[in-house]
Backbone as JSON Lines, residues from 0, in Angstrom:
{"i":0,"aa":"M","n":[-16.47,-2.47,-8.3],"ca":[-15.16,-1.95,-8.64],"c":[-14.16,-2.33,-7.56]}
{"i":1,"aa":"H","n":[-13.01,-2.83,-7.98],"ca":[-11.93,-3.14,-7.07],"c":[-10.77,-2.19,-7.35]}
{"i":2,"aa":"I","n":[-10.24,-1.58,-6.29],"ca":[-9.1,-0.69,-6.4],"c":[-8.0,-1.24,-5.51]}
{"i":3,"aa":"A","n":[-6.82,-1.44,-6.07],"ca":[-5.67,-1.93,-5.31],"c":[-4.7,-0.76,-5.11]}
{"i":4,"aa":"I","n":[-4.49,-0.38,-3.86],"ca":[-3.62,0.76,-3.56],"c":[-2.4,0.29,-2.78]}
{"i":5,"aa":"T","n":[-1.24,0.58,-3.33],"ca":[0.01,0.35,-2.62],"c":[0.8,1.65,-2.68]}
{"i":6,"aa":"G","n":[1.99,1.64,-2.14],"ca":[2.78,2.87,-2.18],"c":[3.96,2.81,-1.24]}
{"i":7,"aa":"S","n":[4.69,3.91,-1.26],"ca":[5.83,4.05,-0.38],"c":[5.36,4.05,1.07]}
{"i":8,"aa":"L","n":[6.21,3.58,1.97],"ca":[5.9,3.63,3.39],"c":[5.73,5.09,3.81]}
{"i":9,"aa":"G","n":[4.67,5.37,4.54],"ca":[4.41,6.74,4.97],"c":[3.77,7.61,3.92]}
{"i":10,"aa":"S","n":[3.31,7.01,2.84],"ca":[2.7,7.79,1.75],"c":[1.26,8.17,2.04]}
{"i":11,"aa":"G","n":[0.64,7.54,3.03],"ca":[-0.75,7.83,3.37],"c":[-1.75,6.92,2.7]}
{"i":12,"aa":"K","n":[-1.29,5.79,2.18],"ca":[-2.2,4.9,1.45],"c":[-3.32,4.37,2.36]}
{"i":13,"aa":"T","n":[-3.02,4.07,3.61],"ca":[-4.06,3.58,4.51],"c":[-5.1,4.67,4.79]}
{"i":14,"aa":"T","n":[-4.65,5.91,4.94],"ca":[-5.58,7.02,5.15],"c":[-6.46,7.21,3.93]}
{"i":15,"aa":"I","n":[-5.89,7.07,2.75],"ca":[-6.66,7.2,1.51],"c":[-7.68,6.06,1.41]}
{"i":16,"aa":"C","n":[-7.26,4.85,1.73],"ca":[-8.18,3.7,1.68],"c":[-9.32,3.88,2.67]}
{"i":17,"aa":"T","n":[-9.02,4.38,3.86],"ca":[-10.05,4.63,4.86],"c":[-11.03,5.69,4.37]}
{"i":18,"aa":"Y","n":[-10.5,6.7,3.69],"ca":[-11.37,7.74,3.13],"c":[-12.3,7.15,2.07]}
{"i":19,"aa":"L","n":[-11.78,6.31,1.18],"ca":[-12.61,5.67,0.16],"c":[-13.7,4.8,0.81]}
{"i":20,"aa":"E","n":[-13.34,4.16,1.91],"ca":[-14.3,3.34,2.64],"c":[-15.43,4.21,3.19]}
{"i":21,"aa":"R","n":[-15.08,5.33,3.83],"ca":[-16.08,6.18,4.47],"c":[-16.86,7.03,3.47]}
{"i":22,"aa":"R","n":[-16.17,7.57,2.49],"ca":[-16.82,8.52,1.57],"c":[-17.63,7.8,0.49]}
{"i":23,"aa":"Y","n":[-17.11,6.68,-0.03],"ca":[-17.74,6.03,-1.17],"c":[-18.28,4.63,-0.86]}
{"i":24,"aa":"G","n":[-18.19,4.2,0.38],"ca":[-18.79,2.93,0.78],"c":[-18.05,1.68,0.36]}
{"i":25,"aa":"F","n":[-16.75,1.79,0.1],"ca":[-15.97,0.61,-0.24],"c":[-15.75,-0.26,0.99]}
{"i":26,"aa":"S","n":[-15.67,-1.56,0.78],"ca":[-15.16,-2.45,1.82],"c":[-13.63,-2.37,1.74]}
{"i":27,"aa":"R","n":[-12.98,-2.31,2.89],"ca":[-11.52,-2.16,2.9],"c":[-10.86,-3.44,3.41]}
{"i":28,"aa":"Y","n":[-9.87,-3.92,2.65],"ca":[-9.09,-5.09,3.05],"c":[-7.65,-4.63,3.23]}
{"i":29,"aa":"S","n":[-7.14,-4.66,4.46],"ca":[-5.81,-4.14,4.78],"c":[-4.86,-5.26,5.2]}
{"i":30,"aa":"T","n":[-3.85,-5.51,4.37],"ca":[-2.85,-6.52,4.74],"c":[-1.89,-5.97,5.79]}
{"i":31,"aa":"G","n":[-1.72,-4.63,5.83],"ca":[-0.87,-4.04,6.86],"c":[-1.43,-4.26,8.25]}
{"i":32,"aa":"S","n":[-2.75,-4.18,8.39],"ca":[-3.39,-4.42,9.68],"c":[-3.18,-5.87,10.12]}
{"i":33,"aa":"I","n":[-3.27,-6.78,9.15],"ca":[-3.04,-8.19,9.46],"c":[-1.61,-8.39,9.94]}
{"i":34,"aa":"Q","n":[-0.67,-7.76,9.24],"ca":[0.74,-7.92,9.61],"c":[1.02,-7.32,10.99]}
{"i":35,"aa":"R","n":[0.44,-6.15,11.29],"ca":[0.66,-5.55,12.61],"c":[0.06,-6.43,13.71]}
{"i":36,"aa":"S","n":[-1.07,-7.06,13.42],"ca":[-1.67,-7.98,14.4],"c":[-0.77,-9.18,14.65]}
{"i":37,"aa":"L","n":[-0.21,-9.72,13.57],"ca":[0.73,-10.84,13.71],"c":[1.95,-10.43,14.53]}
{"i":38,"aa":"A","n":[2.44,-9.2,14.29],"ca":[3.6,-8.71,15.04],"c":[3.27,-8.56,16.52]}
{"i":39,"aa":"A","n":[2.1,-8.0,16.81],"ca":[1.69,-7.8,18.21],"c":[1.54,-9.15,18.93]}
{"i":40,"aa":"E","n":[0.99,-10.13,18.23],"ca":[0.82,-11.47,18.83],"c":[2.16,-12.08,19.21]}
{"i":41,"aa":"R","n":[3.2,-11.73,18.46],"ca":[4.54,-12.3,18.69],"c":[5.46,-11.33,19.43]}
{"i":42,"aa":"N","n":[4.9,-10.2,19.91],"ca":[5.69,-9.2,20.62],"c":[6.88,-8.73,19.8]}
{"i":43,"aa":"M","n":[6.63,-8.45,18.51],"ca":[7.68,-8.0,17.59],"c":[7.36,-6.61,17.06]}
{"i":44,"aa":"T","n":[8.4,-5.89,16.59],"ca":[8.17,-4.67,15.86],"c":[7.78,-5.05,14.42]}
{"i":45,"aa":"T","n":[7.31,-4.07,13.66],"ca":[6.94,-4.34,12.27],"c":[8.15,-4.8,11.47]}
{"i":46,"aa":"L","n":[9.32,-4.16,11.71],"ca":[10.54,-4.56,10.99],"c":[10.95,-5.98,11.36]}
{"i":47,"aa":"E","n":[10.83,-6.33,12.65],"ca":[11.15,-7.7,13.08],"c":[10.19,-8.7,12.44]}
{"i":48,"aa":"M","n":[8.91,-8.32,12.35],"ca":[7.92,-9.21,11.73],"c":[8.22,-9.39,10.25]}
{"i":49,"aa":"N","n":[8.67,-8.31,9.58],"ca":[9.05,-8.43,8.18],"c":[10.18,-9.43,8.0]}
{"i":50,"aa":"A","n":[11.19,-9.33,8.86],"ca":[12.31,-10.26,8.78],"c":[11.86,-11.69,9.05]}
{"i":51,"aa":"Y","n":[10.97,-11.85,10.03],"ca":[10.43,-13.17,10.36],"c":[9.66,-13.75,9.18]}
{"i":52,"aa":"M","n":[8.85,-12.91,8.54],"ca":[8.08,-13.36,7.38],"c":[9.0,-13.73,6.22]}
{"i":53,"aa":"G","n":[10.17,-13.08,6.16],"ca":[11.14,-13.43,5.13],"c":[11.62,-14.86,5.26]}
{"i":54,"aa":"E","n":[11.6,-15.39,6.48],"ca":[12.02,-16.76,6.73],"c":[10.84,-17.73,6.8]}
{"i":55,"aa":"H","n":[9.63,-17.19,6.86],"ca":[8.42,-18.0,6.96],"c":[7.42,-17.52,5.91]}
{"i":56,"aa":"S","n":[7.61,-17.94,4.67],"ca":[6.83,-17.43,3.55],"c":[5.35,-17.8,3.61]}
{"i":57,"aa":"E","n":[4.99,-18.7,4.52],"ca":[3.58,-19.1,4.61],"c":[2.69,-17.92,4.99]}
{"i":58,"aa":"F","n":[3.22,-16.93,5.73],"ca":[2.42,-15.77,6.1],"c":[2.08,-14.93,4.87]}
{"i":59,"aa":"D","n":[3.1,-14.62,4.09],"ca":[2.87,-13.85,2.86],"c":[1.9,-14.58,1.94]}
{"i":60,"aa":"K","n":[2.11,-15.86,1.77],"ca":[1.28,-16.63,0.84],"c":[-0.17,-16.69,1.3]}
{"i":61,"aa":"M","n":[-0.38,-16.8,2.61],"ca":[-1.73,-16.81,3.15],"c":[-2.43,-15.48,2.85]}
{"i":62,"aa":"I","n":[-1.74,-14.37,3.09],"ca":[-2.31,-13.04,2.86],"c":[-2.56,-12.82,1.37]}
{"i":63,"aa":"D","n":[-1.6,-13.18,0.53],"ca":[-1.71,-12.94,-0.91],"c":[-2.8,-13.8,-1.55]}
{"i":64,"aa":"E","n":[-2.93,-15.03,-1.08],"ca":[-3.99,-15.9,-1.6],"c":[-5.37,-15.37,-1.2]}
{"i":65,"aa":"A","n":[-5.47,-14.76,-0.01],"ca":[-6.73,-14.18,0.41],"c":[-7.12,-13.01,-0.49]}
{"i":66,"aa":"V","n":[-6.15,-12.18,-0.86],"ca":[-6.41,-11.06,-1.78],"c":[-6.93,-11.58,-3.11]}
{"i":67,"aa":"A","n":[-6.25,-12.59,-3.66],"ca":[-6.66,-13.15,-4.95],"c":[-8.07,-13.75,-4.87]}
{"i":68,"aa":"Q","n":[-8.37,-14.42,-3.77],"ca":[-9.69,-15.04,-3.61],"c":[-10.79,-13.99,-3.5]}
{"i":69,"aa":"I","n":[-10.55,-12.95,-2.72],"ca":[-11.53,-11.87,-2.6],"c":[-11.78,-11.22,-3.95]}
{"i":70,"aa":"N","n":[-10.7,-10.99,-4.69],"ca":[-10.82,-10.36,-6.02],"c":[-11.63,-11.22,-6.98]}
{"i":71,"aa":"R","n":[-11.47,-12.53,-6.88],"ca":[-12.21,-13.45,-7.77],"c":[-13.67,-13.6,-7.35]}
{"i":72,"aa":"E","n":[-13.9,-13.76,-6.05],"ca":[-15.21,-14.17,-5.58],"c":[-16.15,-13.02,-5.23]}
{"i":73,"aa":"R","n":[-15.61,-11.82,-5.03],"ca":[-16.46,-10.68,-4.64],"c":[-16.4,-9.58,-5.7]}
{"i":74,"aa":"I","n":[-16.43,-10.0,-6.95],"ca":[-16.24,-9.08,-8.07],"c":[-17.36,-8.05,-8.18]}
{"i":75,"aa":"D","n":[-18.54,-8.35,-7.65],"ca":[-19.67,-7.43,-7.73],"c":[-19.71,-6.42,-6.59]}
{"i":76,"aa":"E","n":[-18.7,-6.43,-5.72],"ca":[-18.65,-5.49,-4.6],"c":[-17.6,-4.41,-4.87]}
{"i":77,"aa":"N","n":[-17.77,-3.27,-4.2],"ca":[-16.75,-2.22,-4.24],"c":[-15.76,-2.48,-3.11]}
{"i":78,"aa":"I","n":[-14.53,-2.83,-3.48],"ca":[-13.51,-3.18,-2.49],"c":[-12.24,-2.39,-2.79]}
{"i":79,"aa":"V","n":[-11.64,-1.85,-1.73],"ca":[-10.32,-1.23,-1.86],"c":[-9.33,-2.08,-1.07]}
{"i":80,"aa":"F","n":[-8.27,-2.5,-1.75],"ca":[-7.21,-3.3,-1.12],"c":[-6.09,-2.36,-0.69]}
{"i":81,"aa":"D","n":[-5.81,-2.34,0.6],"ca":[-4.7,-1.58,1.17],"c":[-3.58,-2.59,1.38]}
{"i":82,"aa":"S","n":[-2.75,-2.74,0.35],"ca":[-1.83,-3.88,0.34],"c":[-0.64,-3.62,-0.56]}
{"i":83,"aa":"R","n":[0.52,-4.04,-0.09],"ca":[1.74,-3.86,-0.88],"c":[1.68,-4.62,-2.2]}
{"i":84,"aa":"L","n":[1.07,-5.79,-2.22],"ca":[1.1,-6.63,-3.42],"c":[-0.26,-6.88,-4.06]}
{"i":85,"aa":"A","n":[-1.3,-6.17,-3.64],"ca":[-2.62,-6.41,-4.23],"c":[-2.63,-6.14,-5.73]}
{"i":86,"aa":"W","n":[-1.81,-5.19,-6.2],"ca":[-1.76,-4.93,-7.64],"c":[-1.4,-6.2,-8.42]}
{"i":87,"aa":"H","n":[-0.64,-7.08,-7.8],"ca":[-0.18,-8.3,-8.46],"c":[-1.2,-9.43,-8.32]}
{"i":88,"aa":"F","n":[-1.87,-9.52,-7.18],"ca":[-2.77,-10.64,-6.91],"c":[-4.24,-10.33,-7.19]}
{"i":89,"aa":"A","n":[-4.63,-9.08,-7.13],"ca":[-5.99,-8.69,-7.51],"c":[-5.95,-8.3,-8.99]}
{"i":90,"aa":"K","n":[-5.98,-9.32,-9.83],"ca":[-5.77,-9.11,-11.26],"c":[-6.79,-8.16,-11.86]}
{"i":91,"aa":"D","n":[-8.04,-8.29,-11.44],"ca":[-9.12,-7.47,-11.98],"c":[-9.35,-6.29,-11.04]}
{"i":92,"aa":"S","n":[-8.42,-5.33,-11.05],"ca":[-8.52,-4.16,-10.18],"c":[-7.86,-2.97,-10.85]}
{"i":93,"aa":"Y","n":[-8.22,-1.79,-10.37],"ca":[-7.57,-0.55,-10.81],"c":[-6.39,-0.36,-9.88]}
{"i":94,"aa":"K","n":[-5.18,-0.33,-10.43],"ca":[-3.96,-0.4,-9.64],"c":[-3.33,0.99,-9.46]}
{"i":95,"aa":"V","n":[-3.12,1.35,-8.18],"ca":[-2.65,2.69,-7.84],"c":[-1.4,2.59,-6.96]}
{"i":96,"aa":"F","n":[-0.42,3.44,-7.25],"ca":[0.78,3.56,-6.41],"c":[0.86,4.98,-5.88]}
{"i":97,"aa":"I","n":[1.06,5.12,-4.56],"ca":[1.21,6.43,-3.93],"c":[2.68,6.62,-3.55]}
{"i":98,"aa":"T","n":[3.3,7.67,-4.09],"ca":[4.69,7.97,-3.76],"c":[4.75,9.18,-2.83]}
{"i":99,"aa":"V","n":[5.88,9.35,-2.15],"ca":[6.04,10.46,-1.21],"c":[7.53,10.7,-0.98]}
{"i":100,"aa":"D","n":[7.88,11.92,-0.67],"ca":[9.26,12.25,-0.3],"c":[9.6,11.53,1.01]}
{"i":101,"aa":"I","n":[10.78,10.94,1.08],"ca":[11.15,10.12,2.24],"c":[11.19,10.93,3.54]}
{"i":102,"aa":"D","n":[11.59,12.2,3.48],"ca":[11.62,13.0,4.7],"c":[10.21,13.3,5.2]}
{"i":103,"aa":"V","n":[9.3,13.54,4.27],"ca":[7.9,13.75,4.65],"c":[7.32,12.46,5.23]}
{"i":104,"aa":"A","n":[7.65,11.33,4.61],"ca":[7.18,10.03,5.11],"c":[7.68,9.79,6.53]}
{"i":105,"aa":"A","n":[8.95,10.07,6.78],"ca":[9.53,9.86,8.1],"c":[8.84,10.74,9.14]}
{"i":106,"aa":"E","n":[8.56,11.99,8.77],"ca":[7.86,12.9,9.69],"c":[6.47,12.38,10.02]}
{"i":107,"aa":"R","n":[5.77,11.87,9.0],"ca":[4.42,11.35,9.21],"c":[4.42,10.15,10.15]}
{"i":108,"aa":"V","n":[5.27,9.17,9.88],"ca":[5.22,7.95,10.71],"c":[5.75,8.21,12.11]}
{"i":109,"aa":"F","n":[6.67,9.17,12.24],"ca":[7.18,9.52,13.57],"c":[6.06,10.11,14.43]}
{"i":110,"aa":"R","n":[5.22,10.94,13.83],"ca":[4.16,11.62,14.57],"c":[2.88,10.79,14.69]}
{"i":111,"aa":"D","n":[2.76,9.75,13.88],"ca":[1.55,8.92,13.86],"c":[1.61,7.87,14.98]}
{"i":112,"aa":"D","n":[0.48,7.61,15.6],"ca":[0.43,6.57,16.64],"c":[0.1,5.24,15.97]}
{"i":113,"aa":"R","n":[1.12,4.41,15.78],"ca":[0.95,3.12,15.12],"c":[1.09,1.96,16.09]}
{"i":114,"aa":"G","n":[1.09,2.26,17.36],"ca":[1.17,1.2,18.36],"c":[2.6,0.8,18.66]}
{"i":115,"aa":"A","n":[2.75,-0.13,19.59],"ca":[4.07,-0.54,20.07],"c":[4.89,-1.25,19.0]}
{"i":116,"aa":"T","n":[4.23,-1.84,17.99],"ca":[4.97,-2.59,16.98],"c":[5.63,-1.69,15.95]}
{"i":117,"aa":"E","n":[5.27,-0.38,15.96],"ca":[5.85,0.54,14.98],"c":[5.96,1.94,15.59]}
{"i":118,"aa":"S","n":[6.92,2.09,16.51],"ca":[7.13,3.39,17.14],"c":[8.59,3.81,16.96]}
{"i":119,"aa":"Y","n":[8.83,5.12,17.01],"ca":[10.16,5.67,16.72],"c":[10.51,6.74,17.74]}
{"i":120,"aa":"T","n":[11.8,6.88,18.05],"ca":[12.24,7.88,19.01],"c":[12.55,9.22,18.36]}
{"i":121,"aa":"S","n":[12.72,9.24,17.03],"ca":[13.02,10.48,16.33],"c":[12.67,10.33,14.85]}
{"i":122,"aa":"K","n":[12.61,11.46,14.16],"ca":[12.35,11.44,12.73],"c":[13.49,10.73,12.0]}
{"i":123,"aa":"E","n":[14.71,10.94,12.47],"ca":[15.88,10.31,11.84],"c":[15.82,8.78,11.97]}
{"i":124,"aa":"E","n":[15.41,8.29,13.16],"ca":[15.27,6.85,13.33],"c":[14.16,6.32,12.43]}
{"i":125,"aa":"A","n":[13.07,7.06,12.34],"ca":[11.96,6.65,11.48],"c":[12.43,6.5,10.04]}
{"i":126,"aa":"K","n":[13.18,7.48,9.56],"ca":[13.68,7.44,8.18],"c":[14.59,6.24,7.96]}
{"i":127,"aa":"E","n":[15.49,6.01,8.9],"ca":[16.43,4.88,8.79],"c":[15.68,3.54,8.77]}
{"i":128,"aa":"L","n":[14.69,3.4,9.63],"ca":[13.95,2.13,9.7],"c":[13.0,1.96,8.52]}
{"i":129,"aa":"L","n":[12.47,3.06,7.98],"ca":[11.64,2.96,6.77],"c":[12.47,2.46,5.6]}
{"i":130,"aa":"V","n":[13.67,3.0,5.45],"ca":[14.55,2.56,4.37],"c":[14.9,1.08,4.54]}
{"i":131,"aa":"A","n":[15.2,0.67,5.77],"ca":[15.54,-0.74,6.04],"c":[14.36,-1.65,5.72]}
{"i":132,"aa":"R","n":[13.15,-1.2,6.07],"ca":[11.96,-2.02,5.81],"c":[11.71,-2.16,4.32]}
{"i":133,"aa":"V","n":[11.87,-1.08,3.58],"ca":[11.7,-1.14,2.12],"c":[12.68,-2.13,1.51]}
{"i":134,"aa":"E","n":[13.93,-2.05,1.93],"ca":[14.95,-2.96,1.4],"c":[14.61,-4.41,1.71]}
{"i":135,"aa":"E","n":[14.14,-4.68,2.94],"ca":[13.79,-6.05,3.32],"c":[12.61,-6.54,2.5]}
{"i":136,"aa":"E","n":[11.59,-5.7,2.35],"ca":[10.4,-6.1,1.6],"c":[10.73,-6.34,0.12]}
{"i":137,"aa":"Q","n":[11.51,-5.42,-0.46],"ca":[11.88,-5.57,-1.87],"c":[12.6,-6.9,-2.09]}
{"i":138,"aa":"S","n":[13.53,-7.2,-1.21],"ca":[14.29,-8.45,-1.31],"c":[13.38,-9.66,-1.18]}
{"i":139,"aa":"R","n":[12.46,-9.6,-0.22],"ca":[11.56,-10.72,0.02],"c":[10.63,-10.97,-1.16]}
{"i":140,"aa":"Y","n":[10.04,-9.93,-1.72],"ca":[9.12,-10.09,-2.83],"c":[9.83,-10.51,-4.11]}
{"i":141,"aa":"E","n":[11.05,-10.02,-4.29],"ca":[11.84,-10.45,-5.45],"c":[12.16,-11.93,-5.35]}
{"i":142,"aa":"R","n":[12.53,-12.36,-4.14],"ca":[12.87,-13.77,-3.91],"c":[11.65,-14.67,-4.05]}
{"i":143,"aa":"M","n":[10.51,-14.26,-3.52],"ca":[9.32,-15.1,-3.52],"c":[8.6,-15.12,-4.87]}
{"i":144,"aa":"Y","n":[8.47,-13.93,-5.47],"ca":[7.6,-13.81,-6.65],"c":[8.31,-13.26,-7.89]}
{"i":145,"aa":"G","n":[9.54,-12.8,-7.73],"ca":[10.25,-12.22,-8.87],"c":[9.65,-10.9,-9.33]}
{"i":146,"aa":"I","n":[9.13,-10.09,-8.39],"ca":[8.48,-8.83,-8.76],"c":[9.09,-7.66,-7.98]}
{"i":147,"aa":"D","n":[8.91,-6.46,-8.54],"ca":[9.36,-5.21,-7.92],"c":[8.14,-4.31,-7.77]}
{"i":148,"aa":"Y","n":[7.61,-4.21,-6.56],"ca":[6.38,-3.45,-6.36],"c":[6.59,-1.95,-6.54]}
{"i":149,"aa":"S","n":[7.85,-1.48,-6.48],"ca":[8.11,-0.05,-6.62],"c":[8.23,0.4,-8.08]}
{"i":150,"aa":"D","n":[8.14,-0.54,-9.02],"ca":[8.22,-0.21,-10.44],"c":[6.88,0.39,-10.88]}
{"i":151,"aa":"W","n":[6.88,1.67,-11.22],"ca":[5.64,2.38,-11.55],"c":[4.94,1.82,-12.78]}
{"i":152,"aa":"K","n":[5.64,1.07,-13.59],"ca":[5.01,0.49,-14.79],"c":[3.95,-0.56,-14.43]}
{"i":153,"aa":"N","n":[3.93,-1.0,-13.19],"ca":[2.94,-1.99,-12.76],"c":[1.55,-1.39,-12.54]}
{"i":154,"aa":"Y","n":[1.42,-0.08,-12.6],"ca":[0.22,0.58,-12.11],"c":[-0.53,1.36,-13.2]}
{"i":155,"aa":"D","n":[-1.83,1.5,-12.99],"ca":[-2.66,2.32,-13.85],"c":[-2.49,3.8,-13.52]}
{"i":156,"aa":"L","n":[-2.2,4.08,-12.25],"ca":[-2.12,5.45,-11.77],"c":[-1.04,5.57,-10.71]}
{"i":157,"aa":"V","n":[-0.21,6.61,-10.82],"ca":[0.79,6.92,-9.79],"c":[0.53,8.34,-9.32]}
{"i":158,"aa":"L","n":[0.36,8.52,-8.0],"ca":[0.1,9.83,-7.41],"c":[1.16,10.15,-6.37]}
{"i":159,"aa":"D","n":[1.46,11.44,-6.22],"ca":[2.41,11.9,-5.23],"c":[1.65,12.56,-4.08]}
{"i":160,"aa":"S","n":[1.85,12.06,-2.87],"ca":[1.11,12.59,-1.72],"c":[1.92,13.59,-0.9]}
{"i":161,"aa":"T","n":[3.11,13.95,-1.37],"ca":[3.98,14.83,-0.58],"c":[3.31,16.14,-0.24]}
{"i":162,"aa":"H","n":[2.6,16.74,-1.2],"ca":[1.98,18.05,-1.0],"c":[0.47,18.0,-1.21]}
{"i":163,"aa":"C","n":[-0.14,16.85,-0.98],"ca":[-1.57,16.72,-1.26],"c":[-2.24,15.91,-0.15]}
{"i":164,"aa":"D","n":[-3.45,16.28,0.21],"ca":[-4.14,15.6,1.3],"c":[-4.85,14.33,0.81]}
{"i":165,"aa":"A","n":[-5.17,13.47,1.75],"ca":[-5.75,12.16,1.43],"c":[-7.12,12.28,0.77]}
{"i":166,"aa":"E","n":[-7.91,13.26,1.18],"ca":[-9.25,13.42,0.61],"c":[-9.18,13.77,-0.88]}
{"i":167,"aa":"T","n":[-8.31,14.7,-1.23],"ca":[-8.14,15.09,-2.64],"c":[-7.68,13.9,-3.46]}
{"i":168,"aa":"L","n":[-6.71,13.16,-2.94],"ca":[-6.19,12.0,-3.67],"c":[-7.25,10.9,-3.76]}
{"i":169,"aa":"G","n":[-8.01,10.69,-2.68],"ca":[-9.06,9.68,-2.7],"c":[-10.13,10.0,-3.73]}
{"i":170,"aa":"D","n":[-10.56,11.25,-3.8],"ca":[-11.56,11.66,-4.79],"c":[-11.02,11.46,-6.21]}
{"i":171,"aa":"L","n":[-9.75,11.8,-6.41],"ca":[-9.13,11.66,-7.73],"c":[-9.05,10.19,-8.14]}
{"i":172,"aa":"I","n":[-8.63,9.33,-7.21],"ca":[-8.56,7.9,-7.49],"c":[-9.94,7.36,-7.87]}
{"i":173,"aa":"Y","n":[-10.95,7.75,-7.11],"ca":[-12.3,7.26,-7.37],"c":[-12.77,7.68,-8.77]}
{"i":174,"aa":"Q","n":[-12.59,8.95,-9.11],"ca":[-13.04,9.45,-10.41],"c":[-12.29,8.78,-11.56]}
{"i":175,"aa":"L","n":[-10.98,8.62,-11.44],"ca":[-10.2,8.0,-12.5],"c":[-10.48,6.5,-12.61]}
{"i":176,"aa":"A","n":[-10.75,5.86,-11.48],"ca":[-11.11,4.43,-11.52],"c":[-12.45,4.24,-12.22]}
{"i":177,"aa":"L","n":[-13.4,5.13,-11.93],"ca":[-14.7,5.08,-12.61],"c":[-14.53,5.27,-14.12]}
{"i":178,"aa":"S","n":[-13.73,6.25,-14.48],"ca":[-13.49,6.52,-15.9],"c":[-12.8,5.35,-16.57]}
{"i":179,"aa":"S","n":[-11.86,4.74,-15.87],"ca":[-11.14,3.6,-16.42],"c":[-12.06,2.41,-16.63]}
{"i":180,"aa":"A","n":[-13.06,2.26,-15.73],"ca":[-13.99,1.13,-15.85],"c":[-14.78,1.21,-17.15]}
{"i":181,"aa":"S","n":[-15.02,2.42,-17.64],"ca":[-15.78,2.58,-18.88],"c":[-14.88,2.66,-20.11]}
{"i":182,"aa":"N","n":[-13.61,2.97,-19.9],"ca":[-12.65,3.03,-21.01],"c":[-11.31,2.56,-20.49]}
{"i":183,"aa":"S","n":[-11.0,1.28,-20.65],"ca":[-9.86,0.65,-19.99],"c":[-8.51,1.23,-20.39]}
{"i":184,"aa":"S","n":[-8.4,1.94,-21.51],"ca":[-7.1,2.44,-21.94],"c":[-6.94,3.94,-21.71]}
{"i":185,"aa":"E","n":[-8.03,4.61,-21.28],"ca":[-8.0,6.07,-21.22],"c":[-6.96,6.62,-20.26]}
{"i":186,"aa":"H","n":[-6.81,6.02,-19.09],"ca":[-5.91,6.57,-18.08],"c":[-4.77,5.61,-17.72]}
{"i":187,"aa":"K","n":[-4.54,4.62,-18.53],"ca":[-3.48,3.65,-18.23],"c":[-2.12,4.34,-18.17]}
{"i":188,"aa":"G","n":[-1.43,4.14,-17.06],"ca":[-0.09,4.69,-16.93],"c":[-0.06,6.17,-16.63]}
{"i":189,"aa":"T","n":[-1.07,6.71,-15.95],"ca":[-1.11,8.13,-15.61],"c":[-0.23,8.41,-14.4]}
{"i":190,"aa":"L","n":[0.58,9.48,-14.48],"ca":[1.42,9.93,-13.37],"c":[1.05,11.37,-13.06]}
{"i":191,"aa":"L","n":[0.62,11.63,-11.82],"ca":[0.27,12.98,-11.39],"c":[1.15,13.33,-10.19]}
{"i":192,"aa":"I","n":[1.95,14.38,-10.36],"ca":[2.91,14.78,-9.32],"c":[2.89,16.29,-9.16]}
{"i":193,"aa":"S","n":[2.97,16.76,-7.94],"ca":[2.96,18.2,-7.68],"c":[4.24,18.85,-8.2]}
{"i":194,"aa":"P","n":[4.11,19.99,-8.88],"ca":[5.31,20.73,-9.3],"c":[6.21,21.1,-8.11]}
{"i":195,"aa":"R","n":[5.61,21.24,-6.93],"ca":[6.41,21.56,-5.73],"c":[7.4,20.44,-5.42]}
{"i":196,"aa":"R","n":[7.06,19.2,-5.78],"ca":[7.96,18.06,-5.54],"c":[9.21,18.18,-6.4]}
{"i":197,"aa":"L","n":[9.06,18.78,-7.58],"ca":[10.2,18.93,-8.49],"c":[11.11,20.07,-8.06]}
């Protein structure tokens, strides 16, 4: 089973992917880790690396082609893709989008230790830079591939992490992905959101 998880910045998708790896034995492929490594090698912040990648599309293409290749060649393995665009390149996968309130996202990334390439002096700065990063990424992916990763219609499942922990969401993703594998239309286009978010 292949599961492709993307989502809003600060939504907890990496934590959910790590949980699936530990709890259910999935192999995890993280494009965010690759990007942070590239940024560290060049002494750049994550936002600076995003801008740099916007001018050097070979980085995106290298990462995206690797996702597609893994999806094709390791079909008999349980793999979770922690990637902004895996839903598009891992064609044979259960596609999940994690959404979150922007203020909650900013609080999470401000308090999280993400290294020198992604650090913030305040929650307000975190929020401002998250919004800037989303805008840069959206523009880059639209220009390169003509796609909008934030469009929920691209996904089999959309979950809201604002008021829910990663373990609960990870278990839910696993169960719905299993169910979908046996009945491909049963959960297509499912949206689960906490009433507290409304």
